[in-house]
Amino acid sequence: MPVKNRFAELQAEITEWRRDIHENPEILFDTHRTSALVAEKLTGFGCDEVVTGIGRTGVVAVIKGKSDTSGKVIGLRADMDALPIHEETGLDYASKTANAMHACGHDGHTAMLLGAAKYLSETRNFNGTVVLIFQPAEEGGGGGKEMCDDGMMDRWNIQEVYGMHNWPGRPVGSFSIRPGAFFAATDQFDITFAGRGGHAAKPHETIDTTVMAAQAVMALQSIASRNADPVHQIVVSVTSFETSSKAFNVIPARVQIKGTVRTMAAEIRDLAEKRIKEICAGVAATFGGEADVTYHRGYPVMVNHEEQTDFAAKVARDVSGSCDEAPLVMGGEDFAFMLEERPGAYILVGNGDTAAVHHPKYNFTDEAIPAGCSWWAEIVEQRMPAA
Ligand SMILES: [Zn+2]
Ligand SMILES: [Zn+2]
């Protein structure tokens, strides 16, 4: 069973929606235009219910099958937000907004789920209910969590959830997935080292925070190399180092460092937080200063559920002939919160030989639309077969 013919017919129309969204990117929860466009289309398709304002600017829509004796309810989720990146693609439908760009392909995800919604409203060839979830603020804002916190899962009695992300570097329209931990937990740390500033020529009269923080940056690398069991995955990256003085002849009184921790297991996440606090306090004490550590837990590990992953892979094989095992991804994914609330699976669809996501020259590949839409539709029709 290859891609559905209907999506080959709809591809030009879905591509138009995608490019319109691409041209008008909106960041985090500010997806007002995109949410309105999504709600308007869903209403036009004849969805049984369209609700806006879930998780601030999220949109939820319901499509009932020809019959509903199964009592099954499946949630399908797309993300709508763009990134604060200045687009450099030179496309004729490139972003019209400076420093905002669909550089992660969420324009494509939204358009593909709209395409599936159009098809499913037309055909309703299933026994059960589909809930379409369009979330804002995937890129670090936790929009998916806010939709869950708004009671979405219970309100629509969602029993399983499925998600999809395009993946550059994989053949267009091919699929890959893995069961269990898939995307990393993404935490942030913010550490201020305090000492005593002074003249750079009289270091003995200061407590030098630059030397202190530099030692800490190096020591933090020992969490991955010396503390965590090497069979586990962990990344500790210091990404910002700012001194309170910018002068060449002043020893700064404070240095602030920031960074991120990526882990795939709860115990390694706990270990990283504990060691960052211990190492920074210890290094600061060594030099007679102090460290103030703020550790912020972001997205949890995104864990694919076994049964739903097997099913999602089977559907992918039906659509494109094969489904590969995806590698672990040390990036984060807000869909993790939905998978904490309900069983489900998240799959990658190939975007071809394009720039990587979050790159100013990235673009979603419209040729992936028929495969992506067919996967959504088949998830519904196979999981809730018509009576
Ligand atoms: Zn992204
Ligand atoms: Zn993304």
GROMACS .gro file of C-alpha atoms and ligand atoms in nm:
model
  389
    1MET     CA    1   0.000   0.000   0.000
    2PRO     CA    2   0.185   0.314  -0.118
    3VAL     CA    3   0.087   0.675  -0.045
    4LYS     CA    4  -0.281   0.750  -0.077
    5ASN     CA    5  -0.383   0.885  -0.418
    6ARG     CA    6  -0.591   1.154  -0.256
    7PHE     CA    7  -0.278   1.313  -0.111
    8ALA     CA    8  -0.109   1.317  -0.451
    9GLU     CA    9  -0.415   1.517  -0.564
   10LEU     CA   10  -0.405   1.743  -0.258
   11GLN     CA   11  -0.027   1.798  -0.262
   12ALA     CA   12  -0.039   2.129  -0.453
   13GLU     CA   13  -0.304   2.270  -0.218
   14ILE     CA   14  -0.123   2.151   0.097
   15THR     CA   15   0.201   2.297  -0.043
   16GLU     CA   16   0.026   2.634  -0.081
   17TRP     CA   17  -0.083   2.625   0.287
   18ARG     CA   18   0.271   2.529   0.387
   19ARG     CA   19   0.428   2.816   0.196
   20ASP     CA   20   0.176   3.064   0.330
   21ILE     CA   21   0.263   2.955   0.686
   22HIS     CA   22   0.632   2.966   0.594
   23GLU     CA   23   0.605   3.325   0.475
   24ASN     CA   24   0.437   3.429   0.801
   25PRO     CA   25   0.634   3.266   1.083
   26GLU     CA   26   0.536   3.322   1.445
   27ILE     CA   27   0.743   3.244   1.751
   28LEU     CA   28   0.658   3.051   2.070
   29PHE     CA   29   0.302   3.126   2.188
   30ASP     CA   30   0.256   3.416   1.940
   31THR     CA   31   0.109   3.186   1.675
   32HIS     CA   32  -0.203   3.401   1.642
   33ARG     CA   33  -0.220   3.416   1.263
   34THR     CA   34  -0.121   3.051   1.223
   35SER     CA   35  -0.373   2.932   1.484
   36ALA     CA   36  -0.650   3.137   1.320
   37LEU     CA   37  -0.559   2.995   0.978
   38VAL     CA   38  -0.556   2.639   1.117
   39ALA     CA   39  -0.893   2.686   1.293
   40GLU     CA   40  -1.048   2.840   0.982
   41LYS     CA   41  -0.934   2.551   0.761
   42LEU     CA   42  -1.048   2.286   1.011
   43THR     CA   43  -1.390   2.451   1.034
   44GLY     CA   44  -1.405   2.465   0.655
   45PHE     CA   45  -1.327   2.092   0.630
   46GLY     CA   46  -1.635   2.023   0.842
   47CYS     CA   47  -1.464   1.899   1.159
   48ASP     CA   48  -1.718   1.814   1.430
   49GLU     CA   49  -1.556   2.047   1.679
   50VAL     CA   50  -1.285   2.315   1.658
   51VAL     CA   51  -1.162   2.474   1.980
   52THR     CA   52  -0.901   2.750   2.004
   53GLY     CA   53  -0.716   2.880   2.308
   54ILE     CA   54  -0.600   2.544   2.447
   55GLY     CA   55  -0.250   2.599   2.590
   56ARG     CA   56  -0.290   2.971   2.509
   57THR     CA   57  -0.277   2.961   2.126
   58GLY     CA   58  -0.319   2.587   2.063
   59VAL     CA   59  -0.600   2.451   1.848
   60VAL     CA   60  -0.787   2.122   1.898
   61ALA     CA   61  -1.030   1.973   1.647
   62VAL     CA   62  -1.243   1.658   1.646
   63ILE     CA   63  -1.340   1.434   1.354
   64LYS     CA   64  -1.577   1.147   1.420
   65GLY     CA   65  -1.566   0.834   1.205
   66LYS     CA   66  -1.862   0.694   1.011
   67SER     CA   67  -1.924   0.483   1.317
   68ASP     CA   68  -1.814   0.519   1.677
   69THR     CA   69  -1.885   0.181   1.834
   70SER     CA   70  -1.516   0.124   1.912
   71GLY     CA   71  -1.506   0.407   2.166
   72LYS     CA   72  -1.145   0.469   2.056
   73VAL     CA   73  -0.997   0.819   2.049
   74ILE     CA   74  -0.662   0.891   1.885
   75GLY     CA   75  -0.475   1.221   1.910
   76LEU     CA   76  -0.255   1.342   1.622
   77ARG     CA   77  -0.025   1.630   1.701
   78ALA     CA   78   0.158   1.893   1.494
   79ASP     CA   79   0.359   2.195   1.608
   80MET     CA   80   0.305   2.544   1.462
   81ASP     CA   81   0.583   2.771   1.590
   82ALA     CA   82   0.888   2.915   1.415
   83LEU     CA   83   1.234   3.013   1.541
   84PRO     CA   84   1.409   3.346   1.608
   85ILE     CA   85   1.645   3.295   1.312
   86HIS     CA   86   1.689   3.528   1.016
   87GLU     CA   87   1.606   3.334   0.701
   88GLU     CA   88   1.876   3.303   0.432
   89THR     CA   89   1.708   3.067   0.185
   90GLY     CA   90   1.633   3.331  -0.080
   91LEU     CA   91   1.303   3.151  -0.155
   92ASP     CA   92   1.024   3.352  -0.316
   93TYR     CA   93   0.806   3.257  -0.018
   94ALA     CA   94   1.078   3.326   0.241
   95SER     CA   95   0.982   3.477   0.578
   96LYS     CA   96   0.846   3.829   0.559
   97THR     CA   97   0.946   3.888   0.921
   98ALA     CA   98   1.302   3.971   1.020
   99ASN     CA   99   1.455   3.728   1.270
  100ALA     CA  100   1.167   3.481   1.249
  101MET     CA  101   1.178   3.171   1.036
  102HIS     CA  102   1.027   2.826   0.999
  103ALA     CA  103   1.370   2.666   1.032
  104CYS     CA  104   1.244   2.344   1.194
  105GLY     CA  105   0.976   2.256   0.940
  106HIS     CA  106   0.680   2.309   1.171
  107ASP     CA  107   0.516   2.482   0.872
  108GLY     CA  108   0.532   2.144   0.699
  109HIS     CA  109   0.405   1.957   1.005
  110THR     CA  110   0.105   2.189   1.039
  111ALA     CA  111   0.026   2.170   0.666
  112MET     CA  112   0.053   1.789   0.661
  113LEU     CA  113  -0.178   1.748   0.959
  114LEU     CA  114  -0.424   1.991   0.795
  115GLY     CA  115  -0.405   1.777   0.480
  116ALA     CA  116  -0.479   1.464   0.681
  117ALA     CA  117  -0.769   1.648   0.852
  118LYS     CA  118  -0.917   1.741   0.515
  119TYR     CA  119  -0.896   1.382   0.394
  120LEU     CA  120  -1.030   1.234   0.718
  121SER     CA  121  -1.326   1.476   0.725
  122GLU     CA  122  -1.409   1.382   0.365
  123THR     CA  123  -1.382   1.005   0.406
  124ARG     CA  124  -1.443   0.930   0.777
  125ASN     CA  125  -1.352   0.575   0.694
  126PHE     CA  126  -1.285   0.469   1.053
  127ASN     CA  127  -1.467   0.358   1.365
  128GLY     CA  128  -1.382   0.598   1.645
  129THR     CA  129  -1.274   0.958   1.696
  130VAL     CA  130  -0.969   1.158   1.586
  131VAL     CA  131  -0.850   1.455   1.786
  132LEU     CA  132  -0.620   1.691   1.594
  133ILE     CA  133  -0.375   1.878   1.813
  134PHE     CA  134  -0.197   2.191   1.684
  135GLN     CA  135   0.042   2.319   1.947
  136PRO     CA  136   0.234   2.646   1.983
  137ALA     CA  137   0.573   2.693   2.147
  138GLU     CA  138   0.745   2.363   2.076
  139GLU     CA  139   1.080   2.543   2.049
  140GLY     CA  140   1.153   2.572   2.419
  141GLY     CA  141   0.823   2.718   2.540
  142GLY     CA  142   0.649   2.399   2.648
  143GLY     CA  143   0.329   2.464   2.450
  144GLY     CA  144   0.253   2.092   2.450
  145LYS     CA  145   0.280   2.087   2.828
  146GLU     CA  146   0.044   2.384   2.854
  147MET     CA  147  -0.212   2.204   2.637
  148CYS     CA  148  -0.186   1.900   2.867
  149ASP     CA  149  -0.210   2.128   3.174
  150ASP     CA  150  -0.531   2.271   3.024
  151GLY     CA  151  -0.678   1.922   3.059
  152MET     CA  152  -0.676   1.837   2.689
  153MET     CA  153  -0.621   1.461   2.731
  154ASP     CA  154  -0.915   1.415   2.967
  155ARG     CA  155  -1.145   1.670   2.803
  156TRP     CA  156  -1.134   1.481   2.471
  157ASN     CA  157  -1.076   1.140   2.626
  158ILE     CA  158  -0.761   1.090   2.417
  159GLN     CA  159  -0.628   0.736   2.454
  160GLU     CA  160  -0.320   0.740   2.231
  161VAL     CA  161  -0.112   1.016   2.072
  162TYR     CA  162   0.109   1.026   1.765
  163GLY     CA  163   0.359   1.285   1.644
  164MET     CA  164   0.590   1.335   1.346
  165HIS     CA  165   0.899   1.541   1.265
  166ASN     CA  166   1.075   1.593   0.934
  167TRP     CA  167   1.439   1.482   0.928
  168PRO     CA  168   1.705   1.631   0.698
  169GLY     CA  169   1.965   1.387   0.569
  170ARG     CA  170   1.715   1.104   0.523
  171PRO     CA  171   1.550   1.017   0.189
  172VAL     CA  172   1.237   1.225   0.123
  173GLY     CA  173   0.928   1.051   0.256
  174SER     CA  174   1.118   0.764   0.421
  175PHE     CA  175   1.045   0.686   0.785
  176SER     CA  176   1.250   0.602   1.092
  177ILE     CA  177   1.153   0.543   1.452
  178ARG     CA  178   1.276   0.378   1.771
  179PRO     CA  179   1.101   0.245   2.083
  180GLY     CA  180   1.187   0.373   2.431
  181ALA     CA  181   1.395   0.682   2.502
  182PHE     CA  182   1.426   0.876   2.175
  183PHE     CA  183   1.480   1.250   2.235
  184ALA     CA  184   1.678   1.383   2.531
  185ALA     CA  185   1.573   1.567   2.844
  186THR     CA  186   1.682   1.929   2.797
  187ASP     CA  187   1.787   2.121   3.108
  188GLN     CA  188   1.955   2.458   3.155
  189PHE     CA  189   2.195   2.586   3.415
  190ASP     CA  190   2.286   2.939   3.507
  191ILE     CA  191   2.576   2.985   3.749
  192THR     CA  192   2.714   3.304   3.899
  193PHE     CA  193   3.059   3.299   4.056
  194ALA     CA  194   3.116   3.577   4.305
  195GLY     CA  195   3.457   3.689   4.433
  196ARG     CA  196   3.629   4.022   4.485
  197GLY     CA  197   3.704   4.242   4.188
  198GLY     CA  198   4.003   4.470   4.162
  199HIS     CA  199   4.302   4.592   3.963
  200ALA     CA  200   4.435   4.336   3.719
  201ALA     CA  201   4.789   4.424   3.827
  202LYS     CA  202   4.711   4.336   4.189
  203PRO     CA  203   4.555   3.989   4.166
  204HIS     CA  204   4.661   3.908   4.523
  205GLU     CA  205   4.409   4.166   4.647
  206THR     CA  206   4.122   4.006   4.454
  207ILE     CA  207   3.928   3.681   4.450
  208ASP     CA  208   3.949   3.619   4.077
  209THR     CA  209   3.618   3.494   3.941
  210THR     CA  210   3.754   3.451   3.588
  211VAL     CA  211   4.005   3.187   3.698
  212MET     CA  212   3.736   3.032   3.921
  213ALA     CA  213   3.477   3.007   3.642
  214ALA     CA  214   3.734   2.884   3.389
  215GLN     CA  215   3.825   2.598   3.626
  216ALA     CA  216   3.457   2.519   3.667
  217VAL     CA  217   3.400   2.506   3.289
  218MET     CA  218   3.671   2.243   3.260
  219ALA     CA  219   3.562   2.053   3.572
  220LEU     CA  220   3.202   2.032   3.446
  221GLN     CA  221   3.329   1.818   3.158
  222SER     CA  222   3.422   1.550   3.412
  223ILE     CA  223   3.051   1.481   3.475
  224ALA     CA  224   3.024   1.309   3.139
  225SER     CA  225   3.373   1.159   3.140
  226ARG     CA  226   3.415   1.059   3.509
  227ASN     CA  227   3.077   1.056   3.687
  228ALA     CA  228   2.820   0.913   3.445
  229ASP     CA  229   2.831   0.545   3.359
  230PRO     CA  230   2.978   0.548   3.006
  231VAL     CA  231   2.699   0.329   2.869
  232HIS     CA  232   2.460   0.624   2.924
  233GLN     CA  233   2.429   0.929   2.701
  234ILE     CA  234   2.494   1.273   2.849
  235VAL     CA  235   2.595   1.613   2.714
  236VAL     CA  236   2.708   1.899   2.938
  237SER     CA  237   2.775   2.211   2.730
  238VAL     CA  238   2.876   2.552   2.867
  239THR     CA  239   2.754   2.796   2.605
  240SER     CA  240   2.793   3.139   2.762
  241PHE     CA  241   3.068   3.299   2.975
  242GLU     CA  242   3.019   3.661   3.079
  243THR     CA  243   3.233   3.870   3.309
  244SER     CA  244   3.091   4.163   3.504
  245SER     CA  245   3.371   4.387   3.382
  246LYS     CA  246   3.466   4.427   3.015
  247ALA     CA  247   3.789   4.618   3.080
  248PHE     CA  248   4.130   4.463   3.004
  249ASN     CA  249   4.276   4.581   3.336
  250VAL     CA  250   4.000   4.491   3.580
  251ILE     CA  251   3.946   4.155   3.750
  252PRO     CA  252   3.569   4.112   3.749
  253ALA     CA  253   3.375   4.065   4.073
  254ARG     CA  254   3.135   3.825   3.906
  255VAL     CA  255   3.128   3.577   3.620
  256GLN     CA  256   2.810   3.419   3.492
  257ILE     CA  257   2.818   3.096   3.292
  258LYS     CA  258   2.523   2.928   3.123
  259GLY     CA  259   2.470   2.604   2.944
  260THR     CA  260   2.261   2.299   2.880
  261VAL     CA  261   2.247   1.937   2.994
  262ARG     CA  262   2.105   1.660   2.772
  263THR     CA  263   2.033   1.317   2.916
  264MET     CA  264   1.837   1.004   2.825
  265ALA     CA  265   1.769   0.858   3.170
  266ALA     CA  266   1.620   1.003   3.490
  267GLU     CA  267   1.908   0.886   3.711
  268ILE     CA  268   2.170   1.047   3.484
  269ARG     CA  269   1.966   1.368   3.483
  270ASP     CA  270   1.958   1.369   3.865
  271LEU     CA  271   2.330   1.293   3.875
  272ALA     CA  272   2.411   1.584   3.642
  273GLU     CA  273   2.216   1.833   3.851
  274LYS     CA  274   2.377   1.712   4.173
  275ARG     CA  275   2.731   1.716   4.032
  276ILE     CA  276   2.697   2.060   3.873
  277LYS     CA  277   2.601   2.202   4.214
  278GLU     CA  278   2.880   2.015   4.395
  279ILE     CA  279   3.152   2.097   4.141
  280CYS     CA  280   3.068   2.468   4.126
  281ALA     CA  281   3.045   2.502   4.505
  282GLY     CA  282   3.372   2.310   4.542
  283VAL     CA  283   3.564   2.507   4.278
  284ALA     CA  284   3.436   2.839   4.415
  285ALA     CA  285   3.538   2.739   4.770
  286THR     CA  286   3.884   2.639   4.646
  287PHE     CA  287   3.941   2.997   4.529
  288GLY     CA  288   3.766   3.163   4.823
  289GLY     CA  289   3.458   3.263   4.630
  290GLU     CA  290   3.099   3.152   4.600
  291ALA     CA  291   2.883   2.990   4.334
  292ASP     CA  292   2.511   3.041   4.295
  293VAL     CA  293   2.368   2.763   4.078
  294THR     CA  294   2.022   2.769   3.920
  295TYR     CA  295   1.929   2.443   3.751
  296HIS     CA  296   1.613   2.453   3.540
  297ARG     CA  297   1.451   2.131   3.423
  298GLY     CA  298   1.310   2.166   3.072
  299TYR     CA  299   1.155   1.895   2.855
  300PRO     CA  300   1.172   1.542   2.995
  301VAL     CA  301   1.313   1.249   2.796
  302MET     CA  302   1.075   1.168   2.513
  303VAL     CA  303   0.992   0.800   2.542
  304ASN     CA  304   0.816   0.611   2.262
  305HIS     CA  305   0.581   0.339   2.386
  306GLU     CA  306   0.661  -0.009   2.259
  307GLU     CA  307   0.323  -0.121   2.122
  308GLN     CA  308   0.238   0.211   1.954
  309THR     CA  309   0.592   0.230   1.810
  310ASP     CA  310   0.556  -0.114   1.651
  311PHE     CA  311   0.222  -0.006   1.507
  312ALA     CA  312   0.358   0.328   1.381
  313ALA     CA  313   0.649   0.146   1.213
  314LYS     CA  314   0.411  -0.102   1.048
  315VAL     CA  315   0.203   0.186   0.908
  316ALA     CA  316   0.524   0.355   0.786
  317ARG     CA  317   0.626   0.036   0.606
  318ASP     CA  318   0.281   0.019   0.446
  319VAL     CA  319   0.315   0.378   0.323
  320SER     CA  320   0.677   0.386   0.205
  321GLY     CA  321   0.790   0.024   0.191
  322SER     CA  322   1.034   0.041   0.481
  323CYS     CA  323   1.095   0.196   0.822
  324ASP     CA  324   1.445   0.222   0.966
  325GLU     CA  325   1.560   0.233   1.325
  326ALA     CA  326   1.616   0.598   1.413
  327PRO     CA  327   1.924   0.703   1.611
  328LEU     CA  328   1.899   0.858   1.957
  329VAL     CA  329   1.859   1.235   1.934
  330MET     CA  330   2.020   1.458   2.199
  331GLY     CA  331   1.783   1.741   2.103
  332GLY     CA  332   1.461   1.785   2.300
  333GLU     CA  333   1.096   1.750   2.198
  334ASP     CA  334   0.795   1.898   2.372
  335PHE     CA  335   0.584   1.598   2.261
  336ALA     CA  336   0.755   1.423   2.555
  337PHE     CA  337   0.487   1.570   2.785
  338MET     CA  338   0.205   1.419   2.579
  339LEU     CA  339   0.381   1.082   2.579
  340GLU     CA  340   0.405   1.106   2.959
  341GLU     CA  341   0.026   1.140   2.975
  342ARG     CA  342  -0.074   0.886   2.710
  343PRO     CA  343   0.086   0.595   2.523
  344GLY     CA  344   0.191   0.682   2.172
  345ALA     CA  345   0.476   0.719   1.928
  346TYR     CA  346   0.678   0.983   1.745
  347ILE     CA  347   0.821   0.916   1.401
  348LEU     CA  348   1.070   1.089   1.170
  349VAL     CA  349   0.992   1.150   0.803
  350GLY     CA  350   1.284   1.210   0.568
  351ASN     CA  351   1.335   1.566   0.440
  352GLY     CA  352   1.606   1.479   0.186
  353ASP     CA  353   1.947   1.638   0.142
  354THR     CA  354   1.865   1.978   0.295
  355ALA     CA  355   2.033   2.205   0.547
  356ALA     CA  356   1.986   2.087   0.905
  357VAL     CA  357   1.692   2.206   1.113
  358HIS     CA  358   1.759   2.538   1.292
  359HIS     CA  359   1.990   2.647   1.006
  360PRO     CA  360   1.908   2.975   0.824
  361LYS     CA  361   1.914   2.789   0.489
  362TYR     CA  362   1.687   2.503   0.600
  363ASN     CA  363   1.357   2.444   0.420
  364PHE     CA  364   1.085   2.183   0.456
  365THR     CA  365   1.060   1.954   0.150
  366ASP     CA  366   0.708   1.963   0.005
  367GLU     CA  367   0.764   1.632  -0.176
  368ALA     CA  368   0.742   1.464   0.168
  369ILE     CA  369   0.378   1.575   0.202
  370PRO     CA  370   0.205   1.271   0.045
  371ALA     CA  371   0.403   1.028   0.263
  372GLY     CA  372   0.351   1.229   0.581
  373CYS     CA  373  -0.022   1.277   0.523
  374SER     CA  374  -0.068   0.912   0.426
  375TRP     CA  375   0.100   0.803   0.750
  376TRP     CA  376  -0.142   1.017   0.954
  377ALA     CA  377  -0.445   0.886   0.768
  378GLU     CA  378  -0.332   0.523   0.788
  379ILE     CA  379  -0.266   0.554   1.161
  380VAL     CA  380  -0.633   0.640   1.201
  381GLU     CA  381  -0.779   0.395   0.951
  382GLN     CA  382  -0.570   0.100   1.068
  383ARG     CA  383  -0.591   0.167   1.441
  384MET     CA  384  -0.967   0.220   1.429
  385PRO     CA  385  -1.079   0.012   1.127
  386ALA     CA  386  -1.425   0.094   0.989
  387ALA     CA  387  -1.693  -0.143   1.117
  388ZN      ZN  388   1.337   2.270   1.632
  389ZN      ZN  389   1.099   2.092   1.539
   0.00000   0.00000   0.00000
